[in-house]
Coordinates of C-alpha atoms and ligand atoms in Angstrom, one line a residue:
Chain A
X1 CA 17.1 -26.7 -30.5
X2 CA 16.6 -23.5 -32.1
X3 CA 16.8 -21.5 -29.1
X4 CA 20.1 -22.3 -28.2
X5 CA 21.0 -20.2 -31.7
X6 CA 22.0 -17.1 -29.2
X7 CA 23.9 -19.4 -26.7
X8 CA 25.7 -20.7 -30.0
X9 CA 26.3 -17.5 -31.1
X10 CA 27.7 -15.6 -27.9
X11 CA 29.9 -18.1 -26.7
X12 CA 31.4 -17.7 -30.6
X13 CA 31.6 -14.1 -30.2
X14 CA 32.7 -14.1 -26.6
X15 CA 34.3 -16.6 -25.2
X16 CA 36.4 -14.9 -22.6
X17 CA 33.1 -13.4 -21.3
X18 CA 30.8 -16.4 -20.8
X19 CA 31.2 -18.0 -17.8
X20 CA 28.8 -20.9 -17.6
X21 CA 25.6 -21.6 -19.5
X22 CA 22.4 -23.7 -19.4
X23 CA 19.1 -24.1 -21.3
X24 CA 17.1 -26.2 -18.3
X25 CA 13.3 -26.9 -20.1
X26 CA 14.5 -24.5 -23.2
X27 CA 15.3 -21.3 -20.8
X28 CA 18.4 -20.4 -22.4
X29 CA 20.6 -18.5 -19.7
X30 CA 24.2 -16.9 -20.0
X31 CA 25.9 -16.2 -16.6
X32 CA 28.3 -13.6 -17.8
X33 CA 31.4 -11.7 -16.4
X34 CA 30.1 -8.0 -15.2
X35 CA 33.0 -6.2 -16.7
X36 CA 31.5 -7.5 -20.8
X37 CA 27.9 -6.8 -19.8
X38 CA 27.6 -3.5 -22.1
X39 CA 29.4 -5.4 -24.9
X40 CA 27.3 -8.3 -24.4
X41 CA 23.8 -6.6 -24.4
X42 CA 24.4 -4.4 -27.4
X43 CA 25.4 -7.9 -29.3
X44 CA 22.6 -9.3 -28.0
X45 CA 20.3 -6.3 -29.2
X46 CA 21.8 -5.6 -32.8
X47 CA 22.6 -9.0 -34.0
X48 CA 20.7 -9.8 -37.0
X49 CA 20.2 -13.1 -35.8
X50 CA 19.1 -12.2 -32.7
X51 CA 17.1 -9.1 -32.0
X52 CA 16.5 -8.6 -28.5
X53 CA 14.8 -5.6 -28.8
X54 CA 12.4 -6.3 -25.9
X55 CA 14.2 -5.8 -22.1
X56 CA 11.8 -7.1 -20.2
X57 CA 13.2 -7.0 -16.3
X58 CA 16.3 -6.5 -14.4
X59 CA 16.1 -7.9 -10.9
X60 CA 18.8 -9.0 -8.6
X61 CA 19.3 -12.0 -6.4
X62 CA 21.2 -12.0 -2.8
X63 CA 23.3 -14.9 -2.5
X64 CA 24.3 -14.0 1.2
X65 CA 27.9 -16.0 2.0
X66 CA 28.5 -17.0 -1.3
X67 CA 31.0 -15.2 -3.5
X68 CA 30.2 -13.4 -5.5
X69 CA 27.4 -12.1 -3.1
X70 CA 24.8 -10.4 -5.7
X71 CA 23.5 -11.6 -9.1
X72 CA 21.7 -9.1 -11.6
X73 CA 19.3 -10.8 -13.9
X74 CA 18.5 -9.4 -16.8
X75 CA 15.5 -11.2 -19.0
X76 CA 15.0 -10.4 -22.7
X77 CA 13.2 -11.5 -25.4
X78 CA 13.2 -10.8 -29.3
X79 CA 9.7 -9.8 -30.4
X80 CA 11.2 -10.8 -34.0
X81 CA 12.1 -14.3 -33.9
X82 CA 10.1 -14.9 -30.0
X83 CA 12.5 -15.8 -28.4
X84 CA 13.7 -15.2 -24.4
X85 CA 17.3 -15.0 -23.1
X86 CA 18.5 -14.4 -19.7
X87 CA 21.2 -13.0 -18.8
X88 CA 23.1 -13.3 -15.3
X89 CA 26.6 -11.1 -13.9
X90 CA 27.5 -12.2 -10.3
X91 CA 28.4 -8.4 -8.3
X92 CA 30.8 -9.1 -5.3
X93 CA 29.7 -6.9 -2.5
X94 CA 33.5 -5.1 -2.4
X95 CA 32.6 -3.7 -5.7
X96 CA 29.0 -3.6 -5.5
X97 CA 28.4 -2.1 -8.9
X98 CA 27.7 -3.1 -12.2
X99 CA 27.3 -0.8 -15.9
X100 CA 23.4 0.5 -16.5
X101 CA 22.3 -0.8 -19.7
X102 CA 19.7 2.2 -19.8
X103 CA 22.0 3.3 -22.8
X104 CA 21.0 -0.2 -24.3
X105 CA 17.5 -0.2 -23.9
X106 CA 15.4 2.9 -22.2
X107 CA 13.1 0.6 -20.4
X108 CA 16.1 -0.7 -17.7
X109 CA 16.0 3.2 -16.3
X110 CA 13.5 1.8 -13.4
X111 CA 14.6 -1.7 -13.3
X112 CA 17.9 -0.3 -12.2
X113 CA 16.0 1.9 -9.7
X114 CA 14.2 -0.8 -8.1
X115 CA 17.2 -3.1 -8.0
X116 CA 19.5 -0.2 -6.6
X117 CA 16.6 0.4 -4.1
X118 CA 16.3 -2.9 -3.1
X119 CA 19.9 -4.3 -3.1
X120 CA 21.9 -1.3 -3.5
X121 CA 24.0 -2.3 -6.0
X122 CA 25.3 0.6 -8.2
X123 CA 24.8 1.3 -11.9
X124 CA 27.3 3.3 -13.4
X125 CA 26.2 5.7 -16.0
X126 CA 22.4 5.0 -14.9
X127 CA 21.0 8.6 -15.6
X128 CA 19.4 9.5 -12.2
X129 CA 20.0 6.5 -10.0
X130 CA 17.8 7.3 -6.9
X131 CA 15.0 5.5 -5.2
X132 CA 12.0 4.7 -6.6
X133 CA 9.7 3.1 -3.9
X134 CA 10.9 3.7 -1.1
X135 CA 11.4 7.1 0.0
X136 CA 14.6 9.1 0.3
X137 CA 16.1 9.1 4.1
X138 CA 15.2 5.1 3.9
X139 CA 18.6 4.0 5.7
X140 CA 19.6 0.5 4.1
X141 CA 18.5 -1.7 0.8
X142 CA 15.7 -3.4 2.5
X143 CA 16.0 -6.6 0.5
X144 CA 19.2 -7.5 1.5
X145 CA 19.3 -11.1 3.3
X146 CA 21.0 -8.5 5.9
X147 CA 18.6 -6.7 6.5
X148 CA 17.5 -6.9 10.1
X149 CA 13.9 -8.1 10.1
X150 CA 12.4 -5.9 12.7
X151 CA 14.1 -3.0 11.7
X152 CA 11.8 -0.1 11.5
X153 CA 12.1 3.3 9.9
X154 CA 9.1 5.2 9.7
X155 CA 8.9 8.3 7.3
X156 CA 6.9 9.9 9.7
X157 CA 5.6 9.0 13.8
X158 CA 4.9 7.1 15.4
X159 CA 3.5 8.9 18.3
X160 CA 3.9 5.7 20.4
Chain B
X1 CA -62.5 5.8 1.9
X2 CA -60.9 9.1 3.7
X3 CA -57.2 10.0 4.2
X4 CA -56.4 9.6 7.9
X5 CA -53.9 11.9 9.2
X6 CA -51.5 10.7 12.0
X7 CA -49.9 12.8 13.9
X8 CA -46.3 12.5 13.7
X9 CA -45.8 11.6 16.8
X10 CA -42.4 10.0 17.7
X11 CA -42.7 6.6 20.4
X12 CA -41.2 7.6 23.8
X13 CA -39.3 4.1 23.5
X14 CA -37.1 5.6 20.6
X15 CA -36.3 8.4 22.3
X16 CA -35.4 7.0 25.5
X17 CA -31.5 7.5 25.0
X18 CA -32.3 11.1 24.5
X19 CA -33.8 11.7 27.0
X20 CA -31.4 10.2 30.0
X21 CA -30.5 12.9 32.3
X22 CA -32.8 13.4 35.6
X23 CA -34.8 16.0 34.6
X24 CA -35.8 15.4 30.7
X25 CA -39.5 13.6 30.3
X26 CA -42.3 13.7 27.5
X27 CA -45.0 16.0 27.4
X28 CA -47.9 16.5 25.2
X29 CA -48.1 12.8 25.3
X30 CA -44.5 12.5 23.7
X31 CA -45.1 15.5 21.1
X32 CA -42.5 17.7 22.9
X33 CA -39.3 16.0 24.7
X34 CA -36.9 17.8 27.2
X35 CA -33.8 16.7 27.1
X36 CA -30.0 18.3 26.7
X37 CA -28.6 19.9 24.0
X38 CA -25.8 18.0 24.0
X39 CA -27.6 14.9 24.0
X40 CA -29.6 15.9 21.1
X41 CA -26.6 16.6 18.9
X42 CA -24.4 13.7 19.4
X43 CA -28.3 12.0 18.6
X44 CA -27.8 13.7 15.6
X45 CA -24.1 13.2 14.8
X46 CA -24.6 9.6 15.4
X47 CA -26.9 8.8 13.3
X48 CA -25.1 10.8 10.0
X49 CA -21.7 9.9 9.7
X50 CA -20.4 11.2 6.5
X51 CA -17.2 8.5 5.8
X52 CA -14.2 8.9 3.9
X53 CA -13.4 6.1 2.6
X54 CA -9.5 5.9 2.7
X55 CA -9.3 2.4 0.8
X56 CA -5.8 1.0 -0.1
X57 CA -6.1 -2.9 -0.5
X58 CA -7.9 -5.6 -0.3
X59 CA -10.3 -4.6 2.6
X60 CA -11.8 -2.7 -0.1
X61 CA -13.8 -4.6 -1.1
X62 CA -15.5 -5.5 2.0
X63 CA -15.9 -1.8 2.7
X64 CA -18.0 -2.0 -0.9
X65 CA -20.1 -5.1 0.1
X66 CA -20.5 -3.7 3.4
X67 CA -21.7 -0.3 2.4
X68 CA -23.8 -1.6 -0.3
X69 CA -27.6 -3.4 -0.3
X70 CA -26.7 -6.4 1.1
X71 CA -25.5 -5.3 4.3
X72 CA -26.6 -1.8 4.1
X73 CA -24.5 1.0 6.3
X74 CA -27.3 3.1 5.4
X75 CA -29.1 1.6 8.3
X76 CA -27.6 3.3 10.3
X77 CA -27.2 6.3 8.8
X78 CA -23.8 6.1 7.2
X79 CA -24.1 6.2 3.8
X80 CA -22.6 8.3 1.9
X81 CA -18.9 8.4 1.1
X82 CA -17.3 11.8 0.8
X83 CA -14.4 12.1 -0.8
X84 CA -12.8 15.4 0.1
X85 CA -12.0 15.0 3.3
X86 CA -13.3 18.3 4.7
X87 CA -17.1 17.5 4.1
X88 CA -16.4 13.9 6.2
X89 CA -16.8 13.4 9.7
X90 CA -15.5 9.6 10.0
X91 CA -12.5 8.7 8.6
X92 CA -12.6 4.6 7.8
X93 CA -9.0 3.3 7.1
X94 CA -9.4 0.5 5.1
X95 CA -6.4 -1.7 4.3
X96 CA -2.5 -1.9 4.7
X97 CA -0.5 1.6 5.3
X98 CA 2.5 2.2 4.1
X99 CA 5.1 4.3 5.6
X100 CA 5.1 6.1 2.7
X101 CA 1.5 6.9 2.5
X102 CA 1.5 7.8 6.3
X103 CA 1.8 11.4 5.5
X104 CA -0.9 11.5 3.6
X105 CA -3.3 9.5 6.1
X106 CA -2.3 12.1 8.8
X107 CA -2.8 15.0 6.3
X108 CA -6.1 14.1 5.2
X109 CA -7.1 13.9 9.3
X110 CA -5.9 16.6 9.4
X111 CA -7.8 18.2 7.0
X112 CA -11.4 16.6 8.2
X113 CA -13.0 19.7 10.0
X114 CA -13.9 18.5 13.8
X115 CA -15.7 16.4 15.1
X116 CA -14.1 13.8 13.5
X117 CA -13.3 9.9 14.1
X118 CA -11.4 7.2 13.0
X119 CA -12.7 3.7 12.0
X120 CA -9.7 0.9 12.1
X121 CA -10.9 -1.3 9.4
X122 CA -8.9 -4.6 8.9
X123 CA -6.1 -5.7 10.7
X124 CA -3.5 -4.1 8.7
X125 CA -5.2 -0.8 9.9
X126 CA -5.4 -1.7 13.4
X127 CA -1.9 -3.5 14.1
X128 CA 0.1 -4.0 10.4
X129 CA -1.6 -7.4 10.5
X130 CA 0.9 -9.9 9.2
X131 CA 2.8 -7.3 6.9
X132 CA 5.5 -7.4 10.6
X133 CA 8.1 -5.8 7.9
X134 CA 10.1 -2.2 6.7
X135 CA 7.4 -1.2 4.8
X136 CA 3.7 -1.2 6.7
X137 CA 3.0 1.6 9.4
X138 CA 2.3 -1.0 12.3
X139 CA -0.7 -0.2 13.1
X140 CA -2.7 3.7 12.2
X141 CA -2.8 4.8 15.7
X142 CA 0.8 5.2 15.8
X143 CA -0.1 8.3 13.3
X144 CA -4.0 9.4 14.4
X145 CA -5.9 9.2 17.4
X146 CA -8.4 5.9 16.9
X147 CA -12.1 5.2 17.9
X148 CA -13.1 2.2 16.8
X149 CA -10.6 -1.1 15.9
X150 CA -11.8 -4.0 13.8
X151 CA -10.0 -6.3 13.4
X152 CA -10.2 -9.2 10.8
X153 CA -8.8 -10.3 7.4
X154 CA -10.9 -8.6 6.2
X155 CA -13.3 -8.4 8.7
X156 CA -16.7 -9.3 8.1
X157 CA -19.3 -7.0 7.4
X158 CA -21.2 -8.2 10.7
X159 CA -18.0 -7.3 12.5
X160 CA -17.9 -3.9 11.0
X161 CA -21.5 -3.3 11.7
X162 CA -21.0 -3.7 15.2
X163 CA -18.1 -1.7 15.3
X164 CA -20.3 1.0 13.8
X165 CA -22.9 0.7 16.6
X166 CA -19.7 1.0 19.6
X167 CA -19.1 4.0 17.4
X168 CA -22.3 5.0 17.5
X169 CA -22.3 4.3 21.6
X170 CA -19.3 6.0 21.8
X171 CA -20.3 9.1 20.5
X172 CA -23.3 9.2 22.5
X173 CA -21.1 9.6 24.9
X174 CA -19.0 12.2 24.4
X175 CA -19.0 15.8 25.7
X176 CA -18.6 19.4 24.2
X177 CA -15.0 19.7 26.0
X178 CA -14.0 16.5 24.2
X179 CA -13.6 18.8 21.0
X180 CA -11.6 20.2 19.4
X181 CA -8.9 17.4 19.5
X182 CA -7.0 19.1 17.4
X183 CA -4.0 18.3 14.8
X184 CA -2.6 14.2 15.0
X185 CA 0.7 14.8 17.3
X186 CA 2.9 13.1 14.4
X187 CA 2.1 15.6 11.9
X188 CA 4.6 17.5 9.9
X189 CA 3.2 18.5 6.9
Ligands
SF4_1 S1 -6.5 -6.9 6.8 FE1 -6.3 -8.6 5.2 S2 -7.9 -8.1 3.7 FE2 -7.6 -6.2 4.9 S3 -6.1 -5.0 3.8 FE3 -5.0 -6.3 5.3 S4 -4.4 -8.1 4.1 FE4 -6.0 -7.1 3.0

């Protein structure tokens, strides 16, 4: 399949890095080690074969009791050949951080936010890594499987 | 055929919750009414609510079939949105609050010049609804003092409608020491 061209080609360039791969109905994924991520999204994004000029989202995933704990997920696609790659680096909650692509591609800057809001997971050398929808003094990363349900933190109130 | 000039008289029946206190009556055959001042302005206010419409989800558009033709708010004499908050006197909160827009609820009360009053719309407004989580206010009158709740997903316009007429008996009611009520207690900006 034609699609599998990038899987082909970054498990050529970077075998150490890729830990486990799969292209389930043509969704080509990559689930990398964290450490490579910066290599392996500039590859990803300059390769002449490739061209995944277009970052389309970066999300994260909390796998409560499994190690490691967090995923990041990071989906692209190549508005030259239309194509879509995902990309996936498992963040264990002892070192809950991972590099910011922003330097990669500018359009991560709020993905990171949200996913730092929502998760807390850390990305170094993001340029202003605060919250973006909640509001600051918000105790906790709300979408954390941890999270206690009932928990309540009102920004202002309530009277009763 | 000749014009025939009424006089523009008003029917006593009409005017009957006017005129409710011992000593009012008709005279003049119902051309001149006693009654108290008091009672004649909350007649008044009653009958011209000016509404913000604080809209932030999908109650909205209720609020717009409600408010338009079909249903008519007009009716009863509440009409016309505002929106600057100082030219409104009834404040309808329509959809889901966020903690993070709760300052802003509380500052636009507290910007509405008194008398003023608050119309729960939806029950996101009146209790969070179903949104039991960190990010909905649970419930409006944990930020400002509330008149009227209607409840409903959305609730329908008959349901609104009637909530507008408790309004409406409510502030029949009310007395010229039950204002000012002053700023919401929660407020901080
Ligand atoms: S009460 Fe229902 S319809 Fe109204 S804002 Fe909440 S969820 Fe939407």
């Amino acid at each position: 399949m034609e699609a599998s061209v990038t899987l082909k080609k970054l498990k050529e360039r970077f075998p150490g890095s890729i830990l486990e791969t799969h292209s389930h109905r043509g969704d080509d994924t990559a689930v990398v080690k964290k450490e490579d991520i910066l290599k392996i999204c500039t590859f990803l994004r300059d390769d002449e074969s490739l061209l995944y000029n277009f970052m389309m989202d970066v999300t994260a995933v909390d796998y409560i009791g499994k190690e490691p704990r967090f995923e990041v997920v990071y989906h692209l696609y190549s508005l030259r050949y239309n194509r879509r790659f995902r990309v996936k680096a498992g963040v264990p909650e002892s070192d809950c951080s991972i590099d910011s692509i922003v330097s990669i591609w500018v359009s991560a800057n709020w993905f990171e936010r949200e996913a730092f809001d929502m998760y807390g997971i850390q990305f170094k050398g993001h340029p202003e890594l605060r919250r973006i929808l909640l509001y600051e003094g918000f105790e906790g990363h709300p979408l954390r499987k941890d999270y206690p349900i009932k928990k309540r933190q009102p920004l202002i109130g309530p009277m009763n | 055929m000749g014009v025939e000039i009424q006089r523009a008289g008003v029917s006593p029946d009409s005017l009957k919750n006017l005129t409710d206190s011992e000593d009012s009556g008709h005279l003049l055959e119902g051309s001149v009414i006693l009654t108290k001042l008091e009672s004649i302005v909350n007649w008044s206010r009653k009958y011209s609510f000016f509404l913000y419409p604080f809209v932030t989800a999908c109650c909205g558009m209720e609020f717009m079939s409600v408010a338009g033709p079909k249903y008519d708010l007009d009716r009863f004499g509440a009409a016309l949105p505002r929106f600057s908050p100082r030219q409104a006197d009834l404040l309808m909160v329509v959809g889901t609050i966020s903690h993070k827009q709760a300052p802003i609820l509380v500052k636009v009360y507290n910007q509405m010049t008194e008398p003023k009053w608050v119309f729960a719309f939806g029950v996101c407004a009146v209790s969070g609804g179903f949104y039991d989580n960190y990010a909905t206010v649970q419930g409006i009158d944990t930020l400002i003092p509330v008149d009227v709740y209607v409840p409903g997903c959305p609730p329908r316009p008959e349901m609104v409608i009637d909530g507008l007429l408790k309004l409406q008996e409510k502030v029949a009611k009310e007395k010229w020491s039950d204002w000012p009520k002053g700023a919401s207690p929660v407020s901080k900006c």
